[in-house]
Amino acid sequence: MFEHKGVNKILYGGDYNPEQWDEATRDEDMIMLPKARVDMVTLNVFSWARLQPSENVYDFSDLDSIVKRVTDKGMKICMGTSTAAYPAWMAKKYPDILRVDFEGRKKKYGTRHNACPNSPTYRKYSVLLAKRLAEHFRNQDNIVIWHINNEYSGTCYCENCERAFREWLKNKYGTLDKLNRVWNTAFWSHTFYDWDEIVAPNELSEYPGGSKSQFTGLTLDYMRFSSDSILQNYIDERDAIKGVINDALCTTNMMNVFKGLDYRRWAKEIDIASWDNYPQKFTSPYYDAFAHELIRGLKGGEPFILMEQSPSVTNWMPINSLKRPGQMRRFSYEAMAHGADALMFFQMRQSPAGAEMYHGALIDHSGRDDTRVFRECSAFGEELKKLGNAPLGGKADAKCAIVFDWPTWWALEDVGGITSRVRYPDEILKFYRALFESNVPVDIIGPEDDFSKYRIVIAPLFYMVGDGVKERMEDYVSKGGILLFTYYSGYVDENAHILKGGYPGCLRELIGARIEESDLLYEDMDHFVCDGVWIPGHVDDMSNSFTYNGVEYPAYKICDIMYVEGAQVLSVFNEDFYSGHPAITRNSMGKGFTYYVATSSSAEFYSDLIKNLCDEAGIGNAFDMSIEAVKEWEGIEIAVRQNDAKKVYYLINHTDEEKEVMFPFDGEELTENVRVEAGQTVTLAGTGVKVICVKL
Ligand code: GLA
Ligand code: ZN
């Protein structure tokens, strides 16, 4: 990733914000950071007000002194552009920079991540700052990457955004006629005769007190527009930097499974993906792994930077629990196992005041280097040094992919009539979890990605079918691929307009069945709220059930009522008036098969289903063994990254108990430098990790 900068190990460090403290503290930092084996710091993420104290004055002197200090210590720099929090004087002088929120309120100055993306002031001064920074540091060789803005997020509904939205729509649709047709504006008399009649969809317009839009097509486009507007801010800064330093690498730190921005579109503009991971005590390891895979998948499986994690606690949960001894190391290896080639913390030293003063840091308020956290971080820094370049550059070689798509997420969760019990990522995670717990390598891909390298493609809730996707899916299956859909597949086109002919629309031939109705199931509850009215009464737990492989599994949330048109029925619903109708089908097309799962079920079901699919496709786990073989290694994650010369296996114990794993190859354990013979039992301490390199 950074070989051209002479980097031959996992870079290690994090956000360093010394603008908050005095010279003496900075002196101490320069002794302590090297002690912890920190070799990269992220600078200048929130310094705009200091860099530009007034409209025509730029002052980089303090940043220069920080850059000099860390450079003298041989550290690399991830250079921020500081544009995620603008100066107060700018908001006072140019209020167009302030956002209008969902409720329609013009914001005042405060907090961060708050610029209107279409504000002329923001667009001018953020780009100018990026350009000046690039000019100032063009010869600063230890800058390995530029960190533009920080955790881009949020939506603005101001008049500038509305105007820009209309331009965006003109560009997309060309004519109002087309827009009216695609949005079906004949509904509720919405026909637009002038572009200026179109307003932003917020609480003042299409969301009267509810959380679902009253005009889905418009809202969907506004979400796309909003994501694109903010992306344009990124692109403008990036271009300003690259205009000065043409081989500069640029990134921005993404967030997890984040709904607001279509990261797949963003990734095309980013050189190296990076993201911030803040697992809590109760976060399941499969969730973290999924988030890593999601980010890794954005750039075709290339390594990414873990830009932030806390060495200990966060400050933004109601209750911020400590990372237990060994947990930071375990989470770090999990990131590496799924593609991270740099590990960074937020942050190097705790703030002396402000919202984040109780957030964990390498150096806490005591300033000591013998705290548990400092000792763990230093020991891990030493370990990474020892691993050298061995973990770098490997990729996964997954034969199974899961499709995850942002516009699908937006459209599906924003329209009335879809059960509010379904959350798109949760349903995707059910499949991912089954694969993760069987240690099967998985790529997370988009609907536009190449399916042909996978033996199984799982497309849960494939609600929105974009142009040409059905044809590519048919081609994939015909050539021998295994494709899986679930309920809520094949409903709308990319503009949230219903596909013709009933569900599953254009996927009907692939699935070999049609869905006439879907029964949405209640949870066990003794009252419910409908249109703001509290309706008393008792609704029983209305789950249904189906029998698969001789086991009865629960059917939750939704049951499609299907009529097969050529598909084989593998399981039927057991109850209600549609008892006997298919719950799971399998249809053949050419050399391949399409599965359809007509309901949502329990973890046990997905695990059973995944095992059968993998057997059918001839896919094994990370050891290339049949999934069944490692069932007894519960709580152990096994992941592999590889290149032409070697495979690096990560054996991660997510439990507190000691575990044993049979390792099937000859290799070398890198953290302890010991040989491992094929068939040898490897012991993992509670939360322990082994990293075993196998030469090819
Ligand atoms: C985010 C931000 C950081 C910091 C951390 C705290 O990830 O990018 O600036 O606020 O959260 O957890
Ligand atoms: Zn705006």
Coordinates of N, CA and C in Angstrom, one line a residue, residues 463-588:
Y463 N -34.3 -6.0 -3.5 CA -35.6 -5.2 -3.7 C -35.5 -4.4 -5.0
M464 N -34.3 -3.8 -5.3 CA -34.2 -2.9 -6.4 C -33.3 -3.5 -7.5
V465 N -33.9 -3.7 -8.6 CA -33.1 -4.3 -9.7 C -32.8 -3.2 -10.8
G466 N -31.5 -2.9 -10.8 CA -31.1 -1.8 -11.7 C -31.0 -2.4 -13.2
D467 N -30.8 -1.5 -14.1 CA -30.7 -1.8 -15.5 C -29.6 -2.8 -15.7
G468 N -29.9 -3.9 -16.5 CA -28.9 -4.8 -16.9 C -28.5 -5.9 -15.8
V469 N -28.9 -5.7 -14.6 CA -28.5 -6.6 -13.5 C -29.1 -8.0 -13.7
K470 N -30.4 -8.0 -14.1 CA -31.1 -9.3 -14.3 C -30.3 -10.1 -15.3
E471 N -30.0 -9.5 -16.4 CA -29.3 -10.2 -17.5 C -28.0 -10.8 -17.0
R472 N -27.2 -10.0 -16.2 CA -25.9 -10.5 -15.7 C -26.1 -11.6 -14.7
M473 N -27.2 -11.6 -14.0 CA -27.5 -12.6 -13.0 C -27.9 -13.9 -13.8
E474 N -28.7 -13.7 -14.8 CA -29.1 -14.9 -15.6 C -27.9 -15.6 -16.3
D475 N -27.0 -14.7 -16.7 CA -25.8 -15.2 -17.3 C -25.0 -16.0 -16.3
Y476 N -24.9 -15.4 -15.1 CA -24.1 -16.1 -14.0 C -24.7 -17.4 -13.7
V477 N -26.0 -17.5 -13.5 CA -26.6 -18.8 -13.1 C -26.5 -19.8 -14.3
S478 N -26.8 -19.3 -15.5 CA -26.7 -20.2 -16.6 C -25.4 -20.9 -16.8
K479 N -24.3 -20.2 -16.4 CA -23.0 -20.8 -16.5 C -22.6 -21.6 -15.3
G480 N -23.5 -21.8 -14.4 CA -23.2 -22.7 -13.3 C -23.2 -22.1 -11.9
G481 N -23.5 -20.8 -11.8 CA -23.5 -20.1 -10.5 C -24.6 -20.5 -9.6
I482 N -24.5 -20.3 -8.3 CA -25.6 -20.5 -7.4 C -26.0 -19.1 -6.8
L483 N -27.2 -18.8 -7.0 CA -27.7 -17.4 -6.6 C -28.8 -17.6 -5.6
L484 N -28.8 -16.8 -4.6 CA -29.9 -16.9 -3.6 C -30.6 -15.5 -3.4
F485 N -31.9 -15.5 -3.5 CA -32.7 -14.4 -3.2 C -33.5 -14.7 -2.0
T486 N -34.1 -13.6 -1.4 CA -35.1 -13.8 -0.3 C -36.3 -13.0 -0.7
Y487 N -37.3 -13.0 0.3 CA -38.4 -12.1 0.2 C -37.9 -10.7 -0.1
Y488 N -38.8 -9.8 -0.5 CA -38.5 -8.5 -0.9 C -37.4 -8.4 -2.0
S489 N -37.5 -9.3 -3.0 CA -36.6 -9.3 -4.1 C -37.4 -9.0 -5.4
G490 N -36.9 -8.2 -6.3 CA -37.5 -7.9 -7.6 C -38.8 -7.1 -7.5
Y491 N -38.8 -6.0 -6.6 CA -39.9 -5.2 -6.5 C -39.9 -3.9 -7.4
V492 N -38.7 -3.2 -7.3 CA -38.7 -1.9 -8.0 C -37.5 -1.8 -8.9
D493 N -37.5 -0.8 -9.8 CA -36.4 -0.5 -10.6 C -35.5 0.5 -9.8
E494 N -34.5 1.1 -10.4 CA -33.5 1.9 -9.6 C -34.1 3.2 -9.2
N495 N -35.3 3.5 -9.7 CA -36.0 4.8 -9.2 C -37.1 4.5 -8.3
A496 N -37.2 3.3 -7.7 CA -38.2 2.9 -6.8 C -39.6 2.9 -7.5
H497 N -39.6 2.6 -8.7 CA -40.9 2.4 -9.5 C -41.1 0.9 -9.6
I498 N -42.3 0.5 -9.3 CA -42.7 -0.9 -9.3 C -42.4 -1.6 -10.7
L499 N -41.7 -2.7 -10.6 CA -41.5 -3.5 -11.8 C -42.8 -4.1 -12.3
K500 N -43.0 -4.2 -13.6 CA -44.2 -4.7 -14.1 C -44.5 -6.2 -13.8
G501 N -45.7 -6.6 -13.7 CA -46.1 -8.0 -13.7 C -46.1 -8.7 -12.4
G502 N -46.1 -7.9 -11.3 CA -46.1 -8.5 -10.0 C -44.7 -8.9 -9.5
Y503 N -44.6 -9.4 -8.3 CA -43.3 -9.8 -7.8 C -42.9 -11.2 -8.1
P504 N -41.7 -11.6 -8.4 CA -40.5 -10.8 -8.2 C -40.1 -10.1 -9.5
G505 N -41.0 -9.4 -10.2 CA -40.7 -8.6 -11.4 C -39.9 -9.4 -12.4
C506 N -38.8 -8.8 -12.8 CA -38.0 -9.4 -13.9 C -37.2 -10.6 -13.4
L507 N -37.2 -10.9 -12.1 CA -36.4 -12.0 -11.6 C -37.3 -13.3 -11.6
R508 N -38.5 -13.2 -12.1 CA -39.5 -14.3 -12.1 C -38.9 -15.6 -12.7
E509 N -38.3 -15.4 -13.9 CA -37.8 -16.6 -14.6 C -36.7 -17.2 -13.9
L510 N -35.8 -16.4 -13.4 CA -34.6 -16.9 -12.6 C -35.1 -17.6 -11.4
I511 N -36.1 -17.1 -10.7 CA -36.6 -17.8 -9.5 C -37.5 -18.9 -9.8
G512 N -38.2 -18.8 -10.9 CA -39.1 -19.9 -11.3 C -40.4 -19.9 -10.4
A513 N -40.8 -18.8 -10.0 CA -42.0 -18.7 -9.2 C -42.5 -17.3 -9.1
R514 N -43.8 -17.1 -8.8 CA -44.2 -15.7 -8.6 C -44.8 -15.6 -7.1
I515 N -44.7 -14.4 -6.6 CA -45.2 -14.1 -5.3 C -46.5 -13.3 -5.4
E516 N -47.6 -13.8 -4.9 CA -48.8 -13.1 -5.1 C -49.1 -12.1 -3.9
E517 N -48.8 -12.6 -2.7 CA -49.1 -11.7 -1.5 C -48.0 -12.0 -0.5
S518 N -47.8 -11.1 0.4 CA -46.8 -11.4 1.5 C -47.5 -11.1 2.8
D519 N -47.5 -12.0 3.8 CA -48.1 -11.8 5.1 C -47.1 -11.2 6.0
L520 N -47.3 -10.0 6.5 CA -46.4 -9.4 7.5 C -46.8 -9.7 8.9
L521 N -45.8 -10.3 9.7 CA -46.2 -10.8 11.0 C -45.8 -9.8 12.1
Y522 N -46.7 -9.8 13.1 CA -46.5 -9.0 14.3 C -45.6 -9.7 15.3
E523 N -45.0 -8.9 16.1 CA -44.3 -9.5 17.3 C -45.4 -9.7 18.4
D524 N -45.0 -10.5 19.4 CA -45.8 -10.6 20.5 C -46.0 -9.2 21.2
M525 N -47.1 -8.7 21.2 CA -47.3 -7.3 21.8 C -48.8 -7.2 22.3
D526 N -49.0 -6.3 23.3 CA -50.3 -6.2 23.7 C -51.0 -4.9 23.3
H527 N -50.3 -4.1 22.5 CA -50.9 -2.9 22.0 C -50.0 -2.5 20.8
F528 N -50.5 -1.8 19.9 CA -49.7 -1.3 18.8 C -50.2 0.1 18.4
V529 N -49.3 0.8 17.7 CA -49.6 2.2 17.3 C -49.8 2.2 15.8
C530 N -51.0 2.8 15.5 CA -51.2 2.9 14.0 C -51.6 4.3 13.7
D531 N -50.9 4.9 12.8 CA -51.1 6.3 12.5 C -51.2 7.2 13.8
G532 N -50.4 7.0 14.7 CA -50.4 7.8 15.9 C -51.5 7.3 16.9
V533 N -52.3 6.4 16.5 CA -53.4 6.0 17.4 C -53.0 4.7 18.2
W534 N -53.2 4.7 19.5 CA -52.8 3.6 20.3 C -53.9 2.6 20.3
I535 N -53.7 1.4 19.8 CA -54.7 0.4 19.7 C -54.5 -0.7 20.7
P536 N -55.4 -0.8 21.7 CA -55.2 -1.8 22.7 C -55.6 -3.2 22.1
G537 N -55.3 -4.2 22.8 CA -55.7 -5.5 22.3 C -54.5 -6.4 22.3
H538 N -54.7 -7.7 22.2 CA -53.5 -8.6 22.3 C -53.2 -9.2 20.9
V539 N -52.0 -9.1 20.5 CA -51.6 -9.8 19.3 C -50.6 -10.8 19.7
D540 N -51.0 -12.1 19.4 CA -50.0 -13.2 19.8 C -48.8 -13.1 19.0
D541 N -47.8 -13.9 19.4 CA -46.6 -14.1 18.6 C -47.1 -14.8 17.3
M542 N -47.0 -14.1 16.2 CA -47.6 -14.6 15.0 C -46.6 -15.2 14.1
S543 N -45.5 -15.8 14.6 CA -44.5 -16.4 13.7 C -45.1 -17.6 13.1
N544 N -44.7 -18.0 12.0 CA -45.2 -19.2 11.3 C -44.0 -20.2 11.4
S545 N -44.0 -21.2 10.7 CA -42.8 -22.1 10.7 C -42.7 -22.9 9.4
F546 N -41.6 -23.5 9.2 CA -41.4 -24.3 8.0 C -40.4 -25.4 8.4
T547 N -40.4 -26.5 7.6 CA -39.5 -27.6 7.9 C -38.5 -27.8 6.8
Y548 N -37.2 -27.7 7.2 CA -36.2 -27.8 6.2 C -35.2 -28.8 6.7
N549 N -34.8 -29.8 5.8 CA -33.9 -30.8 6.2 C -34.4 -31.6 7.5
G550 N -35.7 -31.7 7.6 CA -36.2 -32.4 8.7 C -36.3 -31.6 10.0
V551 N -35.9 -30.4 10.0 CA -35.9 -29.6 11.2 C -37.0 -28.5 11.1
E552 N -37.8 -28.2 12.1 CA -38.8 -27.2 12.0 C -38.1 -25.8 12.5
Y553 N -38.2 -24.9 11.6 CA -37.6 -23.5 11.9 C -38.7 -22.5 11.9
P554 N -38.5 -21.4 12.7 CA -39.5 -20.4 12.8 C -39.4 -19.5 11.5
A555 N -40.6 -19.0 11.1 CA -40.7 -18.0 10.1 C -41.1 -16.7 10.7
Y556 N -40.2 -15.7 10.6 CA -40.4 -14.4 11.3 C -40.7 -13.3 10.3
K557 N -41.4 -12.3 10.8 CA -41.5 -11.0 10.1 C -42.4 -11.0 8.8
I558 N -42.1 -12.0 7.9 CA -42.8 -11.9 6.6 C -42.9 -13.4 6.1
C559 N -44.0 -13.7 5.5 CA -44.1 -14.9 4.7 C -44.7 -14.6 3.3
D560 N -43.9 -14.9 2.3 CA -44.4 -14.7 0.9 C -45.3 -15.8 0.6
I561 N -46.4 -15.5 -0.1 CA -47.3 -16.6 -0.6 C -46.9 -16.8 -2.1
M562 N -46.3 -17.9 -2.3 CA -45.7 -18.2 -3.6 C -46.4 -19.2 -4.5
Y563 N -46.3 -19.1 -5.8 CA -46.8 -20.1 -6.7 C -45.7 -20.4 -7.6
V564 N -45.3 -21.7 -7.6 CA -44.1 -22.0 -8.4 C -44.4 -22.1 -9.9
E565 N -43.5 -21.8 -10.6 CA -43.6 -21.9 -12.1 C -42.3 -22.6 -12.6
G566 N -42.1 -23.8 -12.1 CA -40.9 -24.5 -12.6 C -40.0 -24.8 -11.4
A567 N -40.0 -24.0 -10.4 CA -39.0 -24.2 -9.3 C -39.4 -25.5 -8.5
Q568 N -38.3 -26.0 -7.9 CA -38.5 -27.2 -7.0 C -38.8 -26.7 -5.6
V569 N -39.8 -27.2 -4.9 CA -40.1 -26.8 -3.6 C -39.3 -27.5 -2.5
L570 N -38.5 -26.9 -1.8 CA -37.7 -27.6 -0.8 C -38.3 -27.6 0.6
S571 N -39.2 -26.6 0.8 CA -39.8 -26.5 2.1 C -41.1 -25.7 2.0
V572 N -42.1 -26.0 2.9 CA -43.3 -25.3 2.8 C -43.7 -24.7 4.2
F573 N -44.5 -23.7 4.2 CA -45.0 -23.2 5.5 C -46.0 -24.1 6.2
N574 N -45.9 -24.2 7.5 CA -46.7 -25.2 8.2 C -48.0 -24.7 8.7
E575 N -48.2 -23.3 8.7 CA -49.4 -22.8 9.3 C -50.1 -21.8 8.5
D576 N -51.3 -21.4 9.0 CA -52.1 -20.3 8.4 C -52.7 -20.8 7.1
F577 N -53.4 -19.8 6.4 CA -54.2 -20.2 5.2 C -53.2 -20.5 4.0
Y578 N -52.0 -20.2 4.2 CA -51.0 -20.5 3.1 C -50.1 -21.6 3.5
S579 N -50.5 -22.4 4.5 CA -49.8 -23.6 4.9 C -49.7 -24.5 3.6
G580 N -48.6 -25.0 3.4 CA -48.4 -25.9 2.2 C -47.8 -25.1 1.0
H581 N -47.8 -23.7 1.1 CA -47.1 -22.9 0.1 C -45.6 -22.9 0.4
P582 N -44.8 -22.7 -0.7 CA -43.4 -22.8 -0.6 C -42.7 -21.8 0.4
A583 N -41.8 -22.3 1.2 CA -41.0 -21.4 2.0 C -39.6 -21.3 1.4
I584 N -39.1 -22.3 0.8 CA -37.8 -22.3 0.1 C -37.9 -23.0 -1.2
T585 N -37.4 -22.4 -2.3 CA -37.4 -23.1 -3.6 C -36.1 -23.1 -4.2
R586 N -35.9 -23.9 -5.2 CA -34.7 -24.0 -6.0 C -35.0 -24.2 -7.4
N587 N -34.5 -23.3 -8.2 CA -34.9 -23.3 -9.6 C -33.6 -23.5 -10.5
S588 N -33.7 -24.3 -11.5 CA -32.5 -24.4 -12.3 C -32.6 -23.6 -13.6

